Amino acid sequence: MKTYNQTMRAILQTFLYGIMGVLAGGGAILPGISGGVICVIFGLYQPMMEFLSSPRVGVKKYYKLFIPVCIGWAVGFYVFSKLVAVMLTASYLFTTWLFCGLILGSYPSLYREAGKQGRNRSSGVWFLLGLVVLLIPLAIVKAGILPQVQPTLFWYFFCGVLWGFSLIVPGMTSSSILMSLGLFTPLNQGISSLDPEVLIPWLIGLVLVILLFSKLVTYLFRVKYALFYHVVLGLLVASTLVIIPTEGYHDVWHGLLSLLLCGLGAVCTFYLDSRKE
């Protein structure tokens, strides 16, 4: 039988796992703050990858970890989605600049990560390819040359697909791409209000990507690490450039406060990434 101290330690450990899940869930909804990075900091990333590679073995080995973490993740994701919805409603300009800073602060770590197995001339080519392939269509949509994306079941499914890839591809954030397409706000509002027309297609897309592509992504990182990571880095830069606000500045103080929030966001993610390393 367990002693009183052992029982209390087990309860405390379960509570701490739940808190870790809350923070990881919050990181998943915030652009630039990768839930994966938070998982690395708390030692959750390796168990998660073991689970994705072999679910049966992973569940048996880590069920005491996964149950409180998953519950905490759901709570954190929901609470932070509510918070982000309030922030975007209060000031889209300032919130977007804060998000730009959060993403910007992750660049140094991602750049180092991309070159962890060496760089060559083709690395820059693949970075530019990822940048151009995403930047052109997003810029066309933002310029109004093509109609603005209207949220539908298909587009919420597409959001889930992007979110799924952001979970299995280290460093990739889907939020900036969704913001540039005008999908982040309606998706976030749908999640925070538990709207089934948003949640169901989004979850289907997310789960399908994890089930179908997690092993492929692992393989690509193993055999073409530098190539694949530089493409991801190019995609991230492209999606960030497009969401930079170009209007809504009523005076010079709006511009200064925007830059201050951008800097604050960058410092936050830079600190988190330094903790990871």
XYZ file of N, CA and C in Angstrom:
831
model
N 0.837 -1.201 0.000
C 0.000 0.000 0.000
C 0.874 1.254 0.000
N 0.349 2.277 -0.643
C 1.082 3.536 -0.694
C 1.008 4.253 0.646
N 2.106 4.864 1.025
C 2.108 5.681 2.226
C 1.439 7.015 1.920
N 1.180 7.787 2.987
C 0.552 9.105 2.816
C 1.422 10.010 1.950
N 2.738 9.987 2.209
C 3.649 10.849 1.444
C 3.672 10.468 -0.038
N 3.657 9.165 -0.318
C 3.649 8.715 -1.709
C 2.370 9.152 -2.418
N 1.256 9.055 -1.707
C -0.023 9.476 -2.290
C -0.027 10.968 -2.584
N 0.474 11.762 -1.642
C 0.513 13.210 -1.839
C 1.446 13.588 -2.988
N 2.580 12.870 -3.090
C 3.500 13.145 -4.197
C 2.846 12.822 -5.533
N 2.090 11.729 -5.567
C 1.410 11.345 -6.804
C 0.357 12.381 -7.190
N -0.383 12.880 -6.191
C -1.399 13.908 -6.456
C -0.739 15.193 -6.956
N 0.359 15.583 -6.299
C 1.075 16.797 -6.701
C 1.641 16.659 -8.112
N 2.184 15.472 -8.427
C 2.739 15.250 -9.762
C 1.653 15.333 -10.824
N 0.486 14.759 -10.519
C -0.637 14.826 -11.457
C -1.073 16.269 -11.677
N -1.108 17.042 -10.592
C -1.480 18.459 -10.697
C -0.475 19.220 -11.564
N 0.820 18.942 -11.363
C 1.857 19.614 -12.154
C 1.749 19.241 -13.629
N 1.445 17.978 -13.914
C 1.230 17.571 -15.305
C 0.067 18.350 -15.917
N -0.983 18.550 -15.104
C -2.129 19.321 -15.592
C -1.747 20.756 -15.919
N -0.926 21.387 -15.056
C -0.457 22.758 -15.301
C 0.386 22.815 -16.572
N 1.249 21.811 -16.765
C 2.044 21.748 -17.992
C 1.137 21.682 -19.220
N 0.073 20.892 -19.112
C -0.878 20.786 -20.214
C -1.570 22.106 -20.499
N -1.931 22.835 -19.433
C -2.566 24.151 -19.602
C -1.642 25.091 -20.376
N -0.366 25.125 -20.004
C 0.593 26.008 -20.670
C 0.839 25.581 -22.113
N 0.904 24.271 -22.352
C 1.089 23.787 -23.722
C -0.132 24.101 -24.580
N -1.334 23.973 -23.999
C -2.551 24.318 -24.732
C -2.622 25.791 -25.055
N -2.196 26.623 -24.102
C -2.146 28.058 -24.366
C -1.150 28.392 -25.451
N -0.007 27.691 -25.449
C 0.990 27.911 -26.486
C 0.492 27.539 -27.860
N -0.405 26.551 -27.932
C -0.926 26.116 -29.229
C -1.787 27.179 -29.891
N -2.458 28.023 -29.117
C -3.372 29.022 -29.680
C -2.660 30.334 -29.975
N -1.514 30.583 -29.336
C -0.817 31.860 -29.503
C 0.203 31.775 -30.626
N 0.126 32.661 -31.624
C 1.122 32.662 -32.703
C 2.521 32.884 -32.153
N 3.466 32.083 -32.631
C 4.858 32.272 -32.235
C 5.262 31.475 -31.015
N 4.327 31.235 -30.096
C 4.635 30.416 -28.919
C 4.202 28.997 -29.232
N 5.137 28.181 -29.602
C 4.829 26.820 -30.016
C 4.540 25.947 -28.802
N 3.411 25.234 -28.866
C 3.123 24.267 -27.817
C 4.201 23.207 -27.751
N 4.814 22.912 -28.921
C 5.898 21.946 -28.964
C 7.109 22.402 -28.176
N 7.426 23.703 -28.253
C 8.554 24.246 -27.497
C 8.299 24.097 -26.002
N 7.071 24.402 -25.574
C 6.727 24.263 -24.158
C 6.818 22.798 -23.736
N 6.408 21.888 -24.628
C 6.521 20.457 -24.333
C 7.984 20.053 -24.157
N 8.878 20.617 -24.978
C 10.307 20.328 -24.843
C 10.818 20.806 -23.488
N 10.427 22.025 -23.099
C 10.878 22.602 -21.827
C 10.467 21.720 -20.650
N 9.246 21.179 -20.700
C 8.719 20.389 -19.585
C 8.988 18.892 -19.725
N 9.720 18.491 -20.771
C 10.027 17.082 -20.948
C 8.867 16.249 -21.458
N 7.928 16.878 -22.154
C 6.752 16.171 -22.660
C 6.888 15.777 -24.127
N 7.869 16.365 -24.826
C 7.943 16.172 -26.275
C 8.274 14.729 -26.643
N 9.258 14.128 -25.954
C 9.654 12.764 -26.275
C 8.518 11.766 -26.036
N 7.822 11.813 -24.886
C 6.663 10.927 -24.721
C 5.598 11.132 -25.795
N 5.375 12.393 -26.210
C 4.377 12.668 -27.241
C 4.764 12.017 -28.563
N 6.053 12.116 -28.948
C 6.499 11.526 -30.205
C 6.470 10.007 -30.140
N 6.773 9.439 -28.977
C 6.667 7.986 -28.817
C 5.227 7.536 -28.998
N 4.294 8.331 -28.457
C 2.877 8.002 -28.593
C 2.440 8.056 -30.054
N 2.878 9.095 -30.794
C 2.503 9.221 -32.201
C 3.096 8.097 -33.041
N 4.297 7.648 -32.685
C 4.940 6.574 -33.438
C 4.314 5.223 -33.134
N 3.944 5.004 -31.872
C 3.348 3.728 -31.474
C 2.319 3.979 -30.374
N 1.064 4.306 -30.764
C 0.039 4.689 -29.785
C -0.183 3.663 -28.675
N -0.235 2.373 -29.012
C -0.503 1.359 -27.989
C 0.585 1.339 -26.923
N 1.822 1.332 -27.378
C 2.947 1.320 -26.437
C 2.989 2.622 -25.647
N 2.750 3.744 -26.340
C 2.804 5.049 -25.691
C 1.762 5.209 -24.597
N 0.544 4.744 -24.856
C -0.529 4.862 -23.866
C -0.214 4.028 -22.624
N 0.236 2.794 -22.835
C 0.562 1.929 -21.699
C 1.701 2.506 -20.858
N 2.664 3.111 -21.535
C 3.856 3.600 -20.852
C 3.632 4.934 -20.153
N 2.783 5.792 -20.770
C 2.677 7.172 -20.284
C 1.256 7.595 -19.911
N 0.349 6.651 -19.652
C -1.043 7.039 -19.411
C -1.188 7.955 -18.189
N -0.350 7.745 -17.159
C -0.423 8.610 -15.976
C 0.007 10.040 -16.299
N 0.799 10.182 -17.336
C 1.225 11.503 -17.792
C 0.198 12.109 -18.740
N -0.288 11.302 -19.697
C -1.143 11.831 -20.758
C -2.505 12.304 -20.262
N -3.096 11.601 -19.305
C -4.451 11.958 -18.866
C -4.500 13.377 -18.294
N -3.681 13.724 -17.279
C -3.737 15.110 -16.770
C -3.236 16.138 -17.782
N -2.232 15.774 -18.598
C -1.716 16.719 -19.594
C -2.782 17.034 -20.636
N -3.482 16.018 -21.112
C -4.524 16.234 -22.129
C -5.679 17.066 -21.578
N -6.080 16.784 -20.340
C -7.141 17.582 -19.715
C -6.678 19.033 -19.571
N -5.448 19.211 -19.086
C -4.899 20.561 -18.951
C -4.773 21.262 -20.289
N -4.351 20.523 -21.327
C -4.212 21.101 -22.670
C -5.551 21.640 -23.158
N -6.616 20.844 -22.970
C -7.944 21.276 -23.413
C -8.387 22.535 -22.667
N -8.138 22.565 -21.357
C -8.507 23.738 -20.556
C -7.714 24.964 -21.006
N -6.393 24.806 -21.157
C -5.549 25.921 -21.577
C -5.906 26.431 -22.952
N -6.179 25.509 -23.861
C -6.540 25.892 -25.226
C -7.828 26.704 -25.225
N -8.812 26.245 -24.460
C -10.108 26.935 -24.415
C -9.979 28.306 -23.755
N -9.295 28.367 -22.616
C -9.161 29.638 -21.886
C -8.395 30.660 -22.714
N -7.297 30.243 -23.328
C -6.500 31.183 -24.119
C -7.221 31.598 -25.396
N -8.046 30.713 -25.953
C -8.823 31.117 -27.132
C -9.817 32.210 -26.762
N -10.396 32.119 -25.563
C -11.277 33.180 -25.060
C -10.500 34.487 -24.902
N -9.304 34.382 -24.318
C -8.475 35.564 -24.093
C -8.091 36.231 -25.410
N -7.681 35.429 -26.389
C -7.288 35.979 -27.694
C -8.472 36.636 -28.381
N -9.659 36.033 -28.261
C -10.858 36.626 -28.862
C -11.131 38.006 -28.273
N -10.982 38.133 -26.962
C -11.184 39.429 -26.301
C -10.138 40.437 -26.773
N -8.886 40.013 -26.868
C -7.810 40.906 -27.294
C -8.021 41.405 -28.723
N -8.397 40.509 -29.625
C -8.609 40.901 -31.018
C -9.784 41.855 -31.150
N -10.817 41.644 -30.336
C -11.975 42.540 -30.366
C -11.604 43.916 -29.818
N -10.796 43.935 -28.765
C -10.405 45.205 -28.143
C -9.517 46.023 -29.067
N -8.527 45.401 -29.686
C -7.636 46.116 -30.611
C -6.943 45.121 -31.528
N -7.427 45.038 -32.751
C -6.816 44.126 -33.723
C -5.390 44.574 -34.040
N -5.168 45.892 -34.112
C -3.849 46.431 -34.447
C -2.801 46.014 -33.421
N -3.052 46.330 -32.154
C -2.061 46.050 -31.115
C -1.870 44.547 -30.903
N -2.970 43.797 -30.971
C -2.874 42.349 -30.786
C -2.050 41.714 -31.897
N -2.262 42.170 -33.132
C -1.511 41.620 -34.256
C -0.023 41.926 -34.133
N 0.319 43.139 -33.686
C 1.729 43.476 -33.501
C 2.355 42.642 -32.387
N 1.589 42.365 -31.328
C 2.087 41.486 -30.272
C 2.371 40.100 -30.835
N 1.448 39.596 -31.665
C 1.633 38.288 -32.283
C 2.841 38.283 -33.218
N 3.023 39.378 -33.970
C 4.197 39.483 -34.849
C 5.484 39.374 -34.028
N 5.489 40.019 -32.867
C 6.654 39.935 -31.995
C 6.887 38.530 -31.472
N 5.803 37.844 -31.097
C 5.923 36.467 -30.618
C 6.553 35.577 -31.684
N 6.148 35.779 -32.936
C 6.699 34.990 -34.038
C 8.145 35.394 -34.305
N 8.407 36.707 -34.310
C 9.752 37.220 -34.584
C 10.770 36.686 -33.581
N 10.377 36.596 -32.327
C 11.297 36.122 -31.300
C 11.690 34.668 -31.449
N 10.912 33.911 -32.226
C 11.227 32.493 -32.424
C 12.196 32.273 -33.586
N 12.439 33.305 -34.412
C 13.287 33.139 -35.594
C 14.720 32.699 -35.279
N 15.414 33.347 -34.307
C 16.806 32.930 -34.057
C 16.934 31.448 -33.717
N 16.040 30.955 -32.867
C 16.085 29.549 -32.487
C 15.792 28.648 -33.681
N 14.794 29.028 -34.498
C 14.445 28.220 -35.663
C 15.575 28.206 -36.683
N 16.249 29.345 -36.835
C 17.369 29.407 -37.780
C 18.498 28.487 -37.330
N 18.802 28.510 -36.034
C 19.836 27.613 -35.513
C 19.416 26.157 -35.669
N 18.134 25.899 -35.413
C 17.628 24.528 -35.524
C 17.726 24.029 -36.962
N 17.421 24.912 -37.918
C 17.466 24.530 -39.335
C 18.879 24.164 -39.769
N 19.889 24.792 -39.155
C 21.271 24.516 -39.531
C 21.973 23.524 -38.632
N 21.223 22.828 -37.805
C 21.820 21.917 -36.824
C 22.612 20.796 -37.483
N 22.183 20.381 -38.682
C 22.893 19.328 -39.404
C 23.671 19.882 -40.597
N 23.969 21.175 -40.541
C 24.772 21.787 -41.590
C 23.922 22.506 -42.630
N 24.566 23.444 -43.338
C 23.908 24.183 -44.413
C 24.787 24.144 -45.651
N 24.144 24.274 -46.819
C 24.875 24.440 -48.065
C 24.112 25.426 -48.939
N 24.548 25.604 -50.172
C 23.907 26.584 -51.043
C 22.436 26.267 -51.287
N 22.127 24.986 -51.364
C 20.738 24.608 -51.640
C 19.808 24.958 -50.482
N 20.356 25.117 -49.264
C 19.516 25.473 -48.118
C 18.838 26.814 -48.349
N 19.606 27.790 -48.840
C 19.037 29.099 -49.147
C 18.008 29.034 -50.252
N 18.253 28.164 -51.232
C 17.297 28.000 -52.338
C 15.978 27.461 -51.819
N 16.033 26.471 -50.941
C 14.806 25.890 -50.397
C 14.083 26.865 -49.481
N 14.853 27.684 -48.752
C 14.233 28.731 -47.936
C 13.466 29.711 -48.823
N 14.097 30.178 -49.900
C 13.444 31.115 -50.819
C 12.236 30.477 -51.492
N 12.335 29.183 -51.791
C 11.203 28.485 -52.403
C 10.002 28.493 -51.467
N 10.237 28.136 -50.198
C 9.151 28.165 -49.223
C 8.587 29.558 -49.052
N 9.470 30.565 -49.049
C 9.047 31.957 -48.900
C 8.161 32.397 -50.059
N 8.622 32.167 -51.289
C 7.907 32.650 -52.478
C 6.603 31.894 -52.695
N 6.636 30.573 -52.508
C 5.448 29.747 -52.760
C 4.272 30.182 -51.899
N 4.533 30.603 -50.666
C 3.442 31.031 -49.790
C 3.196 32.531 -49.873
N 4.259 33.322 -50.034
C 4.113 34.779 -50.014
C 3.260 35.285 -51.170
N 3.450 34.744 -52.364
C 2.716 35.238 -53.540
C 1.205 35.069 -53.388
N 0.702 33.846 -53.105
C -0.761 33.726 -52.968
C -1.332 34.518 -51.793
N -0.606 34.576 -50.671
C -1.106 35.334 -49.522
C -1.137 36.828 -49.827
N -0.118 37.324 -50.531
C -0.087 38.741 -50.901
C -1.208 39.072 -51.878
N -1.508 38.146 -52.783
C -2.600 38.357 -53.746
C -3.935 38.461 -53.023
N -4.144 37.575 -52.046
C -5.388 37.614 -51.271
C -5.479 38.910 -50.478
N -4.378 39.311 -49.835
C -4.391 40.527 -49.022
C -4.621 41.766 -49.878
N -4.091 41.777 -51.100
C -4.245 42.930 -51.985
C -5.650 43.031 -52.565
N -6.464 42.000 -52.374
C -7.837 42.031 -52.879
C -7.967 41.624 -54.326
N -6.879 41.113 -54.926
C -6.940 40.665 -56.317
C -7.846 39.445 -56.428
N -7.770 38.579 -55.418
C -8.688 37.447 -55.316
C -9.655 37.710 -54.169
N -10.864 37.123 -54.229
C -11.837 37.337 -53.153
C -11.297 36.867 -51.805
N -11.663 37.586 -50.746
C -11.264 37.199 -49.389
C -11.875 35.848 -49.039
N -11.099 35.035 -48.360
C -11.585 33.719 -47.956
C -12.756 33.875 -46.998
N -13.855 33.169 -47.284
C -15.026 33.187 -46.416
C -15.070 31.897 -45.602
N -15.170 31.996 -44.272
C -15.169 30.790 -43.435
C -16.320 29.845 -43.779
N -15.983 28.615 -44.111
C -16.959 27.566 -44.389
C -16.468 26.282 -43.722
N -17.256 25.214 -43.827
C -16.835 23.941 -43.256
C -15.509 23.482 -43.854
N -15.362 23.690 -45.184
C -14.111 23.289 -45.829
C -12.935 24.057 -45.254
N -13.086 25.375 -45.078
C -11.968 26.183 -44.598
C -11.650 25.894 -43.135
N -12.647 25.519 -42.343
C -12.357 25.116 -40.967
C -11.621 23.771 -40.953
N -11.970 22.894 -41.903
C -11.220 21.644 -42.074
C -9.774 21.962 -42.458
N -9.607 22.934 -43.366
C -8.273 23.379 -43.777
C -7.488 23.921 -42.578
N -8.174 24.660 -41.702
C -7.530 25.160 -40.474
C -7.015 23.999 -39.626
N -7.825 22.943 -39.521
C -7.405 21.770 -38.764
C -6.197 21.089 -39.377
N -6.164 21.043 -40.720
C -5.015 20.460 -41.417
C -3.743 21.237 -41.084
N -3.824 22.567 -41.172
C -2.658 23.392 -40.840
C -2.246 23.200 -39.385
N -3.234 23.151 -38.501
C -2.932 22.989 -37.078
C -2.272 21.639 -36.824
N -2.734 20.611 -37.544
C -2.123 19.297 -37.400
C -0.655 19.301 -37.781
N -0.342 19.965 -38.908
C 1.060 20.051 -39.323
C 1.890 20.857 -38.332
N 1.275 21.880 -37.715
C 2.026 22.680 -36.739
C 2.354 21.867 -35.489
N 1.590 20.797 -35.238
C 1.873 19.938 -34.087
C 3.000 18.955 -34.369
N 3.080 18.471 -35.622
C 4.062 17.421 -35.921
C 5.320 17.954 -36.595
N 5.287 19.214 -37.057
C 6.476 19.823 -37.664
C 7.067 20.814 -36.663
N 8.229 20.537 -36.089
C 8.818 21.424 -35.076
C 9.004 22.846 -35.596
N 8.531 23.811 -34.817
C 8.731 25.216 -35.163
C 7.678 25.819 -36.061
N 6.869 24.993 -36.698
C 5.861 25.532 -37.607
C 4.679 26.064 -36.805
N 4.215 27.271 -37.142
C 3.028 27.840 -36.507
C 1.975 28.102 -37.567
N 0.780 27.604 -37.332
C -0.302 27.774 -38.305
C -1.002 29.112 -38.143
N -0.878 29.719 -36.977
C -1.677 30.905 -36.666
C -1.400 32.069 -37.608
N -0.121 32.293 -37.965
C 0.195 33.423 -38.836
C -0.386 33.230 -40.231
N -0.381 31.991 -40.731
C -0.987 31.717 -42.038
C -2.489 31.956 -41.976
N -3.125 31.495 -40.908
C -4.569 31.680 -40.757
C -4.921 33.154 -40.608
N -4.076 33.919 -39.919
C -4.321 35.355 -39.787
C -4.242 36.042 -41.141
N -3.265 35.650 -41.968
C -3.108 36.281 -43.276
C -4.269 35.949 -44.203
N -4.925 34.819 -43.982
C -6.089 34.439 -44.787
C -7.398 34.966 -44.202
N -7.326 35.580 -43.027
C -8.536 36.084 -42.387
C -9.346 35.004 -41.697
N -8.704 33.863 -41.400
C -9.417 32.734 -40.799
C -9.165 32.597 -39.298
N -8.127 33.257 -38.795
C -7.758 33.059 -37.392
C -8.852 33.537 -36.446
N -9.389 34.736 -36.699
C -10.403 35.297 -35.796
C -11.682 34.469 -35.776
N -12.291 34.125 -36.953
C -13.506 33.299 -36.893
C -13.262 31.914 -36.303
N -12.084 31.331 -36.587
C -11.769 30.028 -35.999
C -11.660 30.145 -34.490
N -10.948 31.153 -34.023
C -10.756 31.346 -32.588
C -12.079 31.614 -31.878
N -12.936 32.424 -32.505
C -14.251 32.700 -31.921
C -15.102 31.436 -31.872
N -15.010 30.620 -32.916
C -15.769 29.371 -32.939
C -15.316 28.402 -31.871
N -13.990 28.317 -31.665
C -13.453 27.430 -30.633
C -13.848 27.922 -29.246
N -13.723 29.236 -29.020
C -14.023 29.784 -27.696
C -15.502 29.679 -27.349
N -16.373 29.638 -28.373
C -17.813 29.497 -28.128
C -18.283 28.053 -28.278
N -17.316 27.134 -28.518
C -17.616 25.698 -28.677
C -18.649 25.458 -29.773
N -18.509 26.168 -30.886
C -19.413 26.037 -32.026
C -19.108 24.731 -32.761
N -20.056 23.773 -32.815
C -19.779 22.485 -33.462
C -19.485 22.606 -34.954
N -20.041 23.621 -35.620
C -19.770 23.801 -37.048
C -18.321 24.209 -37.299
N -17.659 24.705 -36.278
C -16.234 25.033 -36.364
C -15.396 23.882 -35.813
N -15.770 23.386 -34.645
C -14.962 22.387 -33.951
C -14.865 21.067 -34.706
N -15.986 20.583 -35.258
C -15.986 19.255 -35.882
C -15.073 19.192 -37.105
N -15.248 20.076 -38.113
C -14.323 19.996 -39.264
C -12.879 20.301 -38.885
N -12.687 21.211 -37.928
C -11.331 21.539 -37.487
C -10.656 20.323 -36.855
N -11.365 19.636 -35.967
C -10.804 18.457 -35.312
C -10.555 17.324 -36.299
N -11.457 17.151 -37.274
C -11.271 16.106 -38.285
C -9.981 16.353 -39.064
N -9.782 17.590 -39.509
C -8.563 17.922 -40.244
C -7.317 17.712 -39.411
N -7.365 18.133 -38.151
C -6.214 18.011 -37.255
C -5.849 16.548 -37.028
N -6.841 15.733 -36.693
C -6.588 14.324 -36.382
C -6.106 13.568 -37.617
N -6.711 13.843 -38.784
C -6.305 13.158 -40.011
C -4.839 13.412 -40.335
N -4.406 14.653 -40.194
C -3.004 14.980 -40.490
C -2.073 14.243 -39.537
N -2.405 14.233 -38.253
C -1.551 13.548 -37.276
C -1.468 12.054 -37.588
N -2.602 11.445 -37.928
C -2.627 10.012 -38.206
C -1.924 9.656 -39.508
N -2.087 10.501 -40.534
C -1.594 10.165 -41.870
C -0.165 10.635 -42.141
N 0.266 11.702 -41.476
C 1.529 12.325 -41.878
C 2.614 12.356 -40.804
N 2.318 11.934 -39.582
C 3.334 12.044 -38.525
C 4.572 11.211 -38.850
N 4.385 9.991 -39.343
C 5.534 9.149 -39.677
C 6.274 9.680 -40.901
N 5.527 10.242 -41.881
C 6.165 10.817 -43.067
C 7.034 12.011 -42.688
N 6.509 12.869 -41.822
C 7.277 14.038 -41.388
C 8.531 13.596 -40.636
N 8.402 12.599 -39.781
C 9.564 12.070 -39.064
C 10.611 11.548 -40.040
N 10.151 10.859 -41.082
C 11.063 10.323 -42.101
C 11.769 11.445 -42.856
N 11.008 12.477 -43.263
C 11.594 13.592 -44.011
C 12.640 14.329 -43.184
N 12.367 14.507 -41.910
C 13.348 15.164 -41.053
C 14.595 14.298 -40.871
N 14.426 13.000 -40.945
C 15.570 12.111 -40.778
C 16.466 12.096 -42.018
N 15.867 12.103 -43.216
C 16.665 11.959 -44.440
C 16.939 13.285 -45.148
N 16.088 14.306 -44.927
C 16.259 15.602 -45.598
C 16.045 16.729 -44.585
N 16.771 16.659 -43.492
C 16.524 17.579 -42.382
C 16.677 19.039 -42.796
N 17.841 19.406 -43.317
C 18.122 20.807 -43.645
C 17.163 21.327 -44.712
N 16.922 20.526 -45.740
C 16.008 20.928 -46.820
C 14.619 21.217 -46.268
N 14.079 20.266 -45.528
C 12.712 20.375 -45.030
C 12.571 21.541 -44.055
N 13.552 21.705 -43.168
C 13.463 22.749 -42.150
C 13.578 24.137 -42.769
N 14.396 24.299 -43.803
C 14.526 25.608 -44.446
C 13.263 25.978 -45.220
N 12.574 24.990 -45.769
C 11.277 25.262 -46.404
C 10.284 25.759 -45.358
N 10.240 25.086 -44.211
C 9.347 25.498 -43.120
C 9.674 26.919 -42.670
N 10.962 27.238 -42.562
C 11.388 28.577 -42.156
C 10.925 29.623 -43.170
N 11.021 29.300 -44.458
C 10.544 30.209 -45.497
C 9.048 30.439 -45.417
N 8.290 29.379 -45.146
C 6.834 29.501 -44.996
C 6.484 30.410 -43.826
N 7.218 30.263 -42.729
C 6.945 31.057 -41.531
C 7.224 32.539 -41.779
N 8.335 32.848 -42.442
C 8.666 34.245 -42.745
C 7.617 34.855 -43.661
N 7.193 34.109 -44.685
C 6.196 34.616 -45.634
C 4.886 34.950 -44.937
N 4.413 34.054 -44.094
C 3.127 34.271 -43.424
C 3.197 35.426 -42.434
N 4.385 35.675 -41.865
C 4.538 36.799 -40.933
C 4.539 38.130 -41.669
N 5.226 38.200 -42.802
C 5.287 39.444 -43.576
C 3.895 39.926 -43.969
N 3.018 38.989 -44.290
C 1.696 39.355 -44.804
C 0.776 39.886 -43.711
N 0.978 39.471 -42.459
C 0.043 39.902 -41.407
C 0.459 41.215 -40.749
N 1.616 41.782 -41.122
C 2.031 43.066 -40.537
C 0.986 44.127 -40.865
N 0.387 44.777 -39.866
C -0.677 45.766 -40.116
C -0.157 46.977 -40.899
N -0.919 47.400 -41.889
C -0.555 48.573 -42.696
C -1.528 49.728 -42.506
N -2.551 49.541 -41.691
C -3.521 50.610 -41.447
C -4.020 50.524 -40.011
N -4.743 51.559 -39.576
C -5.275 51.591 -38.217
C -4.469 52.457 -37.270
N -3.444 53.143 -37.797
C -2.611 54.012 -36.965
C -3.207 55.425 -36.969
N -3.736 55.857 -35.826
C -4.380 57.170 -35.754
C -3.393 58.288 -35.421
N -2.293 57.949 -34.756
C -1.265 58.944 -34.455
C 0.052 58.217 -34.200
N 1.091 58.989 -33.905
C 2.416 58.410 -33.731
C 2.473 57.474 -32.528
N 1.623 57.722 -31.516
C 1.627 56.874 -30.327
C 1.140 55.466 -30.640
N 0.227 55.345 -31.599
C -0.205 54.012 -32.024
C 0.980 53.237 -32.608
N 1.788 53.936 -33.399
C 2.957 53.285 -33.977
C 3.976 52.886 -32.931
N 4.229 53.773 -31.974
C 5.207 53.483 -30.927
C 4.751 52.338 -30.029
N 3.459 52.348 -29.664
C 2.939 51.272 -28.820
C 2.966 49.940 -29.564
N 2.694 49.980 -30.861
C 2.753 48.762 -31.677
C 4.158 48.170 -31.657
N 5.169 49.018 -31.834
C 6.557 48.551 -31.812
C 6.942 48.025 -30.431
N 6.438 48.680 -29.381
C 6.723 48.233 -28.015
C 6.148 46.842 -27.768
N 4.910 46.616 -28.198
C 4.274 45.309 -28.029
C 4.983 44.246 -28.859
N 5.419 44.632 -30.051
C 6.173 43.706 -30.895
C 7.461 43.286 -30.193
N 8.162 44.260 -29.623
C 9.393 43.953 -28.899
C 9.145 43.086 -27.681
N 8.055 43.354 -26.964
C 7.707 42.565 -25.783
C 7.428 41.117 -26.167
N 6.670 40.922 -27.236
C 6.380 39.572 -27.707
C 7.638 38.835 -28.123
N 8.544 39.546 -28.809
C 9.794 38.925 -29.257
C 10.641 38.475 -28.074
N 10.707 39.305 -27.036
C 11.483 38.956 -25.841
C 10.905 37.706 -25.176
N 9.580 37.604 -25.122
C 8.927 36.450 -24.476
C 9.298 35.144 -25.170
N 9.143 35.089 -26.505
C 9.437 33.839 -27.204
C 10.936 33.561 -27.255
N 11.746 34.623 -27.332
C 13.195 34.423 -27.317
C 13.611 33.786 -25.989
N 12.992 34.234 -24.891
C 13.304 33.666 -23.579
C 12.868 32.202 -23.503
N 11.657 31.906 -23.990
C 11.171 30.529 -23.972
C 12.083 29.617 -24.782
N 12.497 30.086 -25.969
C 13.365 29.275 -26.811
C 14.735 29.073 -26.173
N 15.230 30.080 -25.462
C 16.519 29.932 -24.781
C 16.421 28.914 -23.651
N 15.265 28.831 -23.026
C 15.043 27.824 -21.981
C 15.048 26.426 -22.582
N 14.503 26.317 -23.789
C 14.462 25.018 -24.468
C 15.872 24.508 -24.725
N 16.769 25.455 -25.072
C 18.119 25.070 -25.441
C 19.018 24.954 -24.215
